[in-house]
mmCIF file of C-alpha atoms in Angstrom:
data_model
loop_
_atom_site.group_PDB
_atom_site.id
_atom_site.type_symbol
_atom_site.label_atom_id
_atom_site.label_comp_id
_atom_site.label_asym_id
_atom_site.label_seq_id
_atom_site.Cartn_x
_atom_site.Cartn_y
_atom_site.Cartn_z
ATOM 1 C CA MET A 86 30.387 -7.332 106.840
ATOM 2 C CA ASP A 87 32.747 -7.466 104.072
ATOM 3 C CA ARG A 88 30.658 -7.210 101.202
ATOM 4 C CA PRO A 89 28.684 -4.381 102.583
ATOM 5 C CA ALA A 90 31.940 -2.173 103.297
ATOM 6 C CA ARG A 91 33.008 -3.185 99.526
ATOM 7 C CA GLY A 92 29.552 -2.539 98.121
ATOM 8 C CA LEU A 93 29.868 1.612 100.095
ATOM 9 C CA GLY A 94 33.480 1.783 98.613
ATOM 10 C CA LEU A 95 32.217 1.576 95.181
ATOM 11 C CA PHE A 96 29.263 3.766 95.872
ATOM 12 C CA ARG A 97 31.867 7.003 96.714
ATOM 13 C CA ARG A 98 34.354 6.015 93.731
ATOM 14 C CA HIS A 99 31.060 6.637 91.445
ATOM 15 C CA THR A 100 29.840 9.441 93.635
ATOM 16 C CA ARG A 101 29.185 12.427 91.443
ATOM 17 C CA THR A 102 31.906 15.168 92.382
ATOM 18 C CA PRO A 103 33.339 18.379 90.345
ATOM 19 C CA ALA A 104 36.245 17.129 88.745
ATOM 20 C CA GLY A 105 34.634 14.642 88.329
ATOM 21 C CA ALA A 106 31.755 16.085 86.369
ATOM 22 C CA LEU A 107 34.241 18.911 84.449
ATOM 23 C CA PHE A 108 36.002 16.375 82.943
ATOM 24 C CA ARG A 109 33.157 14.724 81.502
ATOM 25 C CA ARG A 110 31.791 16.720 80.584
ATOM 26 C CA ILE A 111 35.138 18.157 78.827
ATOM 27 C CA PHE A 112 35.049 14.567 78.082
ATOM 28 C CA LEU A 113 31.784 15.325 76.083
ATOM 29 C CA ILE A 114 32.019 17.912 74.720
ATOM 30 C CA ASN A 115 35.376 16.740 72.968
ATOM 31 C CA GLY A 116 33.349 13.668 71.804
ATOM 32 C CA LEU A 117 30.959 15.078 70.334
ATOM 33 C CA VAL A 118 33.045 17.666 68.052
ATOM 34 C CA PHE A 119 34.723 15.096 66.747
ATOM 35 C CA THR A 120 31.820 13.272 65.704
ATOM 36 C CA LEU A 121 29.801 15.729 64.401
ATOM 37 C CA GLY A 122 33.581 16.438 62.450
ATOM 38 C CA THR A 123 32.956 13.092 61.146
ATOM 39 C CA LEU A 124 29.824 13.010 60.222
ATOM 40 C CA VAL A 125 30.484 15.844 58.214
ATOM 41 C CA LEU A 126 32.884 13.881 56.151
ATOM 42 C CA ALA A 127 30.766 11.482 55.463
ATOM 43 C CA VAL A 128 27.303 13.335 54.068
ATOM 44 C CA SER A 129 30.098 15.794 52.667
ATOM 45 C CA PRO A 130 31.354 15.290 48.366
ATOM 46 C CA ALA A 131 34.838 16.036 50.060
ATOM 47 C CA THR A 132 36.756 12.187 50.099
ATOM 48 C CA VAL A 133 40.770 12.013 50.723
ATOM 49 C CA SER A 134 42.434 9.903 48.384
ATOM 50 C CA ALA A 135 44.722 7.114 50.132
ATOM 51 C CA ARG A 136 47.600 9.077 49.410
ATOM 52 C CA VAL A 137 46.941 13.064 50.272
ATOM 53 C CA ARG A 138 47.260 15.165 47.263
ATOM 54 C CA LEU A 139 47.382 18.753 47.267
ATOM 55 C CA THR A 140 44.494 19.894 46.189
ATOM 56 C CA GLU A 141 43.156 17.989 49.643
ATOM 57 C CA VAL A 142 44.773 19.618 51.960
ATOM 58 C CA PRO A 143 43.135 22.532 52.311
ATOM 59 C CA VAL A 144 39.753 20.899 52.595
ATOM 60 C CA LEU A 145 41.179 18.644 55.462
ATOM 61 C CA LEU A 146 43.230 22.062 56.684
ATOM 62 C CA ILE A 147 39.738 23.971 56.855
ATOM 63 C CA GLY A 148 37.967 21.180 58.370
ATOM 64 C CA LEU A 149 40.842 20.690 60.989
ATOM 65 C CA ALA A 150 40.392 24.264 61.631
ATOM 66 C CA VAL A 151 35.792 24.543 62.483
ATOM 67 C CA ILE A 152 36.485 21.476 65.181
ATOM 68 C CA LEU A 153 39.033 23.144 66.361
ATOM 69 C CA ALA A 154 37.393 26.512 66.991
ATOM 70 C CA ALA A 155 33.268 24.951 67.749
ATOM 71 C CA ASN A 156 36.015 23.040 70.663
ATOM 72 C CA ALA A 157 37.617 26.212 72.280
ATOM 73 C CA VAL A 158 34.117 28.315 72.196
ATOM 74 C CA LEU A 159 32.459 25.062 74.147
ATOM 75 C CA LEU A 160 34.661 25.589 76.362
ATOM 76 C CA ARG A 161 36.114 29.125 76.787
ATOM 77 C CA THR A 162 31.899 28.735 77.647
ATOM 78 C CA SER A 163 32.011 25.658 79.633
ATOM 79 C CA LEU A 164 34.838 27.789 81.981
ATOM 80 C CA ALA A 165 34.800 31.156 81.894
ATOM 81 C CA PRO A 166 33.956 31.602 85.232
ATOM 82 C CA LEU A 167 36.520 29.632 86.472
ATOM 83 C CA ASP A 168 38.202 33.786 85.434
ATOM 84 C CA ALA A 169 36.212 35.535 87.904
ATOM 85 C CA LEU A 170 36.415 32.811 90.776
ATOM 86 C CA ILE A 171 39.915 33.021 90.437
ATOM 87 C CA ALA A 172 40.306 37.111 90.615
ATOM 88 C CA SER A 173 37.468 36.607 93.656
ATOM 89 C CA MET A 174 39.352 34.704 95.468
ATOM 90 C CA ARG A 175 42.357 36.991 94.918
ATOM 91 C CA ARG A 176 40.556 39.783 96.354
ATOM 92 C CA VAL A 177 39.784 38.408 99.913
ATOM 93 C CA ASP A 178 40.667 40.268 102.414
ATOM 94 C CA PRO A 179 40.253 39.309 106.217
ATOM 95 C CA LEU A 180 40.162 42.708 106.629
ATOM 96 C CA ARG A 181 37.448 43.897 103.883
ATOM 97 C CA ARG A 182 34.179 42.340 103.045
ATOM 98 C CA GLY A 183 34.395 39.580 99.979
ATOM 99 C CA GLU A 184 32.841 40.522 96.921
ATOM 100 C CA ARG A 185 30.383 37.131 95.682
ATOM 101 C CA VAL A 186 31.239 35.568 92.182
ATOM 102 C CA ASP A 187 27.735 34.853 90.463
ATOM 103 C CA SER A 188 26.851 31.352 89.969
ATOM 104 C CA PRO A 189 25.467 30.805 86.267
ATOM 105 C CA PRO A 190 22.024 29.231 86.261
ATOM 106 C CA ASN A 191 23.360 25.459 85.018
ATOM 107 C CA GLY A 192 26.744 23.880 84.637
ATOM 108 C CA ASP A 193 28.886 22.209 86.231
ATOM 109 C CA LEU A 194 30.692 24.634 87.985
ATOM 110 C CA ALA A 195 28.025 25.933 89.654
ATOM 111 C CA HIS A 196 28.903 24.141 92.486
ATOM 112 C CA LEU A 197 31.964 24.768 93.101
ATOM 113 C CA ILE A 198 31.477 28.721 92.664
ATOM 114 C CA ASP A 199 28.418 28.307 95.622
ATOM 115 C CA THR A 200 30.557 25.988 97.952
ATOM 116 C CA PHE A 201 33.037 29.108 97.247
ATOM 117 C CA ASN A 202 30.862 31.650 97.918
ATOM 118 C CA ALA A 203 29.642 29.111 101.367
ATOM 119 C CA MET A 204 33.347 29.178 101.859
ATOM 120 C CA VAL A 205 33.321 32.990 102.365
ATOM 121 C CA GLU A 206 30.597 34.200 104.266
ATOM 122 C CA ARG A 207 31.812 31.219 107.014
ATOM 123 C CA LEU A 208 34.937 32.469 107.210
ATOM 124 C CA GLU A 209 33.330 35.836 107.941
ATOM 125 C CA SER A 210 30.594 35.243 110.128
ATOM 126 C CA GLU A 211 33.822 32.910 112.230
ATOM 127 C CA ARG A 212 36.311 36.941 111.347
ATOM 128 C CA THR A 213 33.001 38.223 112.527
ATOM 129 C CA ALA A 214 32.823 36.879 115.486
ATOM 130 C CA ALA A 215 36.388 35.941 116.391
ATOM 131 C CA SER A 216 36.789 39.771 116.265
ATOM 132 C CA ALA A 217 33.435 40.771 118.819
ATOM 133 C CA SER A 218 35.274 38.842 121.504
ATOM 134 C CA ALA A 219 38.789 39.918 121.139
ATOM 135 C CA LEU A 220 37.231 43.565 120.639
ATOM 136 C CA ALA A 221 34.839 42.936 123.327
ATOM 137 C CA ALA A 222 37.291 41.810 126.025
ATOM 138 C CA GLN A 223 39.935 44.737 124.913
ATOM 139 C CA GLU A 224 37.083 46.995 126.051
ATOM 140 C CA GLY A 225 36.641 45.052 128.972
ATOM 141 C CA GLU A 226 40.311 45.526 129.703
ATOM 142 C CA ARG A 227 40.827 49.119 128.061
ATOM 143 C CA ARG A 228 37.385 49.669 131.390
ATOM 144 C CA ARG A 229 39.354 47.715 134.158
ATOM 145 C CA ILE A 230 43.085 49.553 133.722
ATOM 146 C CA ALA A 231 40.772 53.048 133.543
ATOM 147 C CA ARG A 232 39.744 51.452 136.776
ATOM 148 C CA GLU A 233 42.282 51.341 138.013
ATOM 149 C CA LEU A 234 44.245 54.690 136.907
ATOM 150 C CA HIS A 235 41.614 56.612 138.706
ATOM 151 C CA ASP A 236 40.579 54.209 142.183
ATOM 152 C CA GLU A 237 43.848 53.391 143.073
ATOM 153 C CA ILE A 238 46.639 55.995 141.150
ATOM 154 C CA GLY A 239 44.831 58.575 140.814
ATOM 155 C CA GLN A 240 43.064 58.161 144.985
ATOM 156 C CA SER A 241 46.984 58.274 145.535
ATOM 157 C CA LEU A 242 48.233 60.967 143.442
ATOM 158 C CA THR A 243 44.767 63.586 145.179
ATOM 159 C CA VAL A 244 46.729 62.051 148.884
ATOM 160 C CA ALA A 245 50.056 63.109 147.482
ATOM 161 C CA LEU A 246 48.744 66.735 146.831
ATOM 162 C CA LEU A 247 47.110 67.287 149.735
ATOM 163 C CA SER A 248 49.732 65.959 151.990
ATOM 164 C CA MET A 249 52.266 68.567 150.306
ATOM 165 C CA LYS A 250 50.102 71.015 150.989
ATOM 166 C CA ARG A 251 50.438 70.307 154.653
ATOM 167 C CA VAL A 252 53.956 70.795 154.737
ATOM 168 C CA ILE A 253 54.584 73.211 152.695
ATOM 169 C CA ASP A 254 51.976 75.694 154.634
ATOM 170 C CA ARG A 255 54.998 73.925 157.635
ATOM 171 C CA ALA A 256 57.937 74.807 155.701
ATOM 172 C CA PRO A 257 60.067 76.773 156.095
ATOM 173 C CA ALA A 258 60.218 79.990 153.368
ATOM 174 C CA GLU A 259 63.047 78.924 151.516
ATOM 175 C CA MET A 260 61.890 75.357 150.899
ATOM 176 C CA ALA A 261 58.265 76.606 149.891
ATOM 177 C CA ASP A 262 59.120 77.502 145.970
ATOM 178 C CA ASP A 263 61.060 74.106 145.145
ATOM 179 C CA LEU A 264 57.899 72.304 146.951
ATOM 180 C CA HIS A 265 55.631 73.993 145.216
ATOM 181 C CA GLY A 266 57.599 72.727 141.601
ATOM 182 C CA VAL A 267 57.401 68.994 143.263
ATOM 183 C CA GLN A 268 53.455 69.888 143.687
ATOM 184 C CA GLU A 269 53.267 70.522 140.115
ATOM 185 C CA THR A 270 53.945 68.119 138.787
ATOM 186 C CA VAL A 271 52.087 65.908 141.100
ATOM 187 C CA ARG A 272 48.767 67.903 140.096
ATOM 188 C CA GLY A 273 50.591 66.829 136.340
ATOM 189 C CA CYS A 274 50.588 63.563 136.960
ATOM 190 C CA LEU A 275 47.636 63.628 138.042
ATOM 191 C CA ASP A 276 45.655 65.652 135.459
ATOM 192 C CA GLU A 277 47.024 63.171 133.026
ATOM 193 C CA VAL A 278 46.470 60.206 135.060
ATOM 194 C CA ARG A 279 42.622 61.399 134.526
ATOM 195 C CA GLY A 280 43.073 62.066 130.382
ATOM 196 C CA ILE A 281 44.600 58.902 130.306
ATOM 197 C CA ALA A 282 41.491 56.975 131.864
ATOM 198 C CA ARG A 283 38.918 59.525 130.654
ATOM 199 C CA ARG A 284 40.380 58.007 126.927
ATOM 200 C CA LEU A 285 40.057 54.276 128.033
ATOM 201 C CA ARG A 286 36.920 54.296 129.665
ATOM 202 C CA PRO A 287 34.747 56.832 127.575
ATOM 203 C CA ASP A 288 32.039 57.377 130.666
ATOM 204 C CA VAL A 289 30.960 60.760 128.155
ATOM 205 C CA LEU A 290 30.257 57.793 125.274
ATOM 206 C CA GLU A 291 27.350 56.489 128.072
ATOM 207 C CA ASP A 292 26.239 59.116 129.474
ATOM 208 C CA LEU A 293 25.538 61.495 127.531
ATOM 209 C CA GLY A 294 26.233 60.191 123.555
ATOM 210 C CA LEU A 295 28.169 60.090 120.233
ATOM 211 C CA HIS A 296 27.617 64.211 120.007
ATOM 212 C CA SER A 297 29.399 64.686 123.405
ATOM 213 C CA ALA A 298 32.229 62.532 122.835
ATOM 214 C CA LEU A 299 33.476 63.359 119.666
ATOM 215 C CA ALA A 300 33.070 66.966 121.088
ATOM 216 C CA ALA A 301 35.188 66.003 124.211
ATOM 217 C CA LEU A 302 37.763 64.155 121.302
ATOM 218 C CA CYS A 303 37.742 67.329 119.295
ATOM 219 C CA GLY A 304 38.273 69.393 122.072
ATOM 220 C CA GLU A 305 41.812 67.529 122.549
ATOM 221 C CA VAL A 306 42.874 68.243 119.774
ATOM 222 C CA THR A 307 42.675 71.687 119.736
ATOM 223 C CA ALA A 308 44.124 71.688 123.064
ATOM 224 C CA ALA A 309 47.070 70.075 120.866
ATOM 225 C CA GLY A 310 46.998 72.659 118.552
ATOM 226 C CA LEU A 311 44.855 71.739 115.453
ATOM 227 C CA GLU A 312 42.352 73.700 114.444
ATOM 228 C CA VAL A 313 39.146 71.718 114.330
ATOM 229 C CA THR A 314 35.482 72.072 112.561
ATOM 230 C CA ARG A 315 32.957 69.942 113.531
ATOM 231 C CA ASP A 316 29.663 69.501 111.390
ATOM 232 C CA ILE A 317 27.812 66.940 113.234
ATOM 233 C CA ASP A 318 24.095 66.567 112.826
ATOM 234 C CA ARG A 319 21.506 67.435 115.729
ATOM 235 C CA GLN A 320 18.614 65.409 114.950
ATOM 236 C CA LEU A 321 20.345 62.501 115.240
ATOM 237 C CA PRO A 322 19.063 60.239 117.562
ATOM 238 C CA ARG A 323 20.495 57.467 120.619
ATOM 239 C CA LEU A 324 22.514 55.362 118.490
ATOM 240 C CA SER A 325 22.633 51.887 120.052
ATOM 241 C CA PRO A 326 26.122 51.202 122.187
ATOM 242 C CA ASP A 327 28.054 48.598 119.377
ATOM 243 C CA VAL A 328 27.807 51.898 116.595
ATOM 244 C CA GLU A 329 28.737 54.814 119.028
ATOM 245 C CA LEU A 330 31.396 52.810 120.285
ATOM 246 C CA VAL A 331 32.491 51.799 117.087
ATOM 247 C CA CYS A 332 32.673 54.866 115.746
ATOM 248 C CA TYR A 333 33.731 56.550 118.735
ATOM 249 C CA ARG A 334 37.248 54.464 118.854
ATOM 250 C CA VAL A 335 37.270 55.000 114.719
ATOM 251 C CA ALA A 336 36.640 58.788 115.381
ATOM 252 C CA GLN A 337 39.465 58.897 118.529
ATOM 253 C CA GLU A 338 41.845 56.493 116.559
ATOM 254 C CA GLY A 339 41.781 58.888 113.003
ATOM 255 C CA LEU A 340 42.123 62.025 115.551
ATOM 256 C CA THR A 341 45.237 60.642 117.029
ATOM 257 C CA ASN A 342 46.903 59.490 114.096
ATOM 258 C CA ILE A 343 46.396 62.788 112.843
ATOM 259 C CA VAL A 344 48.164 64.502 115.491
ATOM 260 C CA ARG A 345 51.144 61.587 115.444
ATOM 261 C CA HIS A 346 52.202 61.697 112.193
ATOM 262 C CA ALA A 347 49.925 64.218 109.282
ATOM 263 C CA GLY A 348 51.472 67.381 110.398
ATOM 264 C CA ALA A 349 48.201 69.377 109.846
ATOM 265 C CA ARG A 350 47.039 72.011 110.883
ATOM 266 C CA GLN A 351 43.102 71.923 110.104
ATOM 267 C CA VAL A 352 40.975 68.963 111.161
ATOM 268 C CA HIS A 353 36.917 68.686 109.493
ATOM 269 C CA ILE A 354 34.580 65.828 111.249
ATOM 270 C CA GLY A 355 31.384 64.945 110.269
ATOM 271 C CA LEU A 356 28.568 62.982 111.229
ATOM 272 C CA HIS A 357 25.191 62.656 109.402
ATOM 273 C CA ALA A 358 22.592 60.503 108.082
ATOM 274 C CA ARG A 359 22.563 60.288 103.784
ATOM 275 C CA ASP A 360 20.193 58.000 102.230
ATOM 276 C CA ASP A 361 20.542 54.829 103.759
ATOM 277 C CA HIS A 362 24.083 55.002 104.959
ATOM 278 C CA LEU A 363 25.183 56.682 108.679
ATOM 279 C CA VAL A 364 28.800 58.484 107.609
ATOM 280 C CA LEU A 365 31.060 59.245 109.558
ATOM 281 C CA ARG A 366 34.131 61.383 108.196
ATOM 282 C CA VAL A 367 37.832 63.351 109.548
ATOM 283 C CA ARG A 368 39.284 64.556 106.926
ATOM 284 C CA ASP A 369 42.961 66.482 107.396
ATOM 285 C CA ASP A 370 44.859 68.483 105.173
ATOM 286 C CA GLY A 371 48.443 67.121 106.394
ATOM 287 C CA ARG A 372 50.554 65.544 104.226
ATOM 288 C CA GLY A 373 48.454 62.959 103.217
ATOM 289 C CA GLY A 374 50.242 59.546 101.519
ATOM 290 C CA VAL A 375 49.366 57.207 103.804
ATOM 291 C CA ILE A 376 50.975 53.743 102.249
ATOM 292 C CA ARG A 377 50.952 50.813 104.734
ATOM 293 C CA GLU A 378 47.847 50.356 107.009
ATOM 294 C CA GLY A 379 49.876 49.918 110.837
ATOM 295 C CA ALA A 380 47.818 48.227 113.844
ATOM 296 C CA GLY A 381 45.672 51.464 113.890
ATOM 297 C CA ILE A 382 43.956 51.061 111.021
ATOM 298 C CA ARG A 383 43.580 47.281 110.770
ATOM 299 C CA GLY A 384 41.571 47.742 114.587
ATOM 300 C CA MET A 385 39.022 50.508 112.479
ATOM 301 C CA ARG A 386 38.770 48.529 109.654
ATOM 302 C CA GLU A 387 38.582 45.166 112.707
ATOM 303 C CA ARG A 388 35.682 47.400 114.846
ATOM 304 C CA ALA A 389 33.957 48.244 110.954
ATOM 305 C CA LEU A 390 33.020 44.775 110.191
ATOM 306 C CA LEU A 391 31.455 44.171 113.761
ATOM 307 C CA ILE A 392 28.566 46.042 112.297
ATOM 308 C CA ASP A 393 28.859 45.774 108.991
ATOM 309 C CA ALA A 394 30.678 48.820 108.024
ATOM 310 C CA VAL A 395 32.555 50.749 105.623
ATOM 311 C CA LEU A 396 35.573 51.749 106.408
ATOM 312 C CA SER A 397 37.743 53.614 103.309
ATOM 313 C CA ILE A 398 40.548 56.161 103.270
ATOM 314 C CA GLU A 399 41.854 58.181 100.470
ATOM 315 C CA SER A 400 44.907 60.142 100.788
ATOM 316 C CA PRO A 401 46.312 61.233 97.670
ATOM 317 C CA PRO A 402 50.851 62.472 98.750
ATOM 318 C CA GLY A 403 50.782 66.483 99.983
ATOM 319 C CA HIS A 404 47.224 66.818 100.116
ATOM 320 C CA GLY A 405 45.183 64.929 103.391
ATOM 321 C CA THR A 406 43.757 62.259 104.064
ATOM 322 C CA VAL A 407 40.375 61.428 104.478
ATOM 323 C CA LEU A 408 38.437 58.781 106.727
ATOM 324 C CA ARG A 409 35.040 58.166 105.689
ATOM 325 C CA LEU A 410 32.424 54.763 107.874
ATOM 326 C CA ALA A 411 29.837 54.539 106.015
ATOM 327 C CA ILE A 412 26.850 51.995 108.490
ATOM 328 C CA PRO A 413 24.018 50.884 106.766
ATOM 329 C CA ARG A 414 21.364 52.167 108.610
ATOM 330 C CA ASN A 415 19.541 48.854 109.242
ATOM 331 C CA ASP A 416 22.786 48.378 111.465
ATOM 332 C CA PHE A 417 21.766 52.208 113.768
ATOM 333 C CA GLU A 418 19.045 51.893 114.990
ATOM 334 C CA SER A 419 18.074 54.286 117.929
ATOM 335 C CA ARG A 420 18.097 53.079 121.401
ATOM 336 C CA PRO A 421 15.451 53.525 124.099
#
């Protein structure tokens, strides 16, 4: 049993690896260059004395320069793909689609580049699956909280309003004004709870579609004191549920950021099919200058990855912010 194991170890030691292949390539290049240099010196009429003469120094320097130049060109050509590989490694971002490195048709680095591309593909697939699972759990929790707000707290506040109405009807006149004030406070709390429930669980999105859901979002922003213009293609069919939900959440987060941070007066939201993409665009005339990407923007990027979309943000200081979500046409087929 010992001999087969020893033989297997020797086999593994001699297995071709990228590092070993690169070593052999460099060794062969250097060997080839020096061999050719030796042959050239052997067949050429140039000779060198035992003690090098001053007139022979230029010949030696020229030969050395030719050998070094040939060696440099061959090694540079062989190792050039490493620059693209390193640049691609530096650009890898967990929240953005990574570019793939073009693999040379041959050469020992082709295996390394193919392995790197496969690794990036695998990481993106695993990241997308993990994000999909996390966001699905998040949406489920949103629905549960919205249902409890509507069914439990909403109903309790409604009962409180009805009870207060009966109390006001039987209360003395000097207490009526105070009770009316309390009643309005409770009614305001009920309206706020219903609004939170609607934002957590957009029933209008499921029932009427993305167009109506975006219109409702614009209505909320208008109520906050901003002027909103819409340019939404009414000819768009119903989209897949995932695409509609991502578009709605991205628009919702973008409008929320505008209300809270942008200091804008006007907002424009558009949704159109352009060539091979569906494009959602949210633009404001606020202060711009978005440099840091907070949790909201990271959440939008994670949602964009779920439908293979590209989220871009342009925010020059003093010129507002433009948020653009581009979804490939193959990923937003209409549903029945």
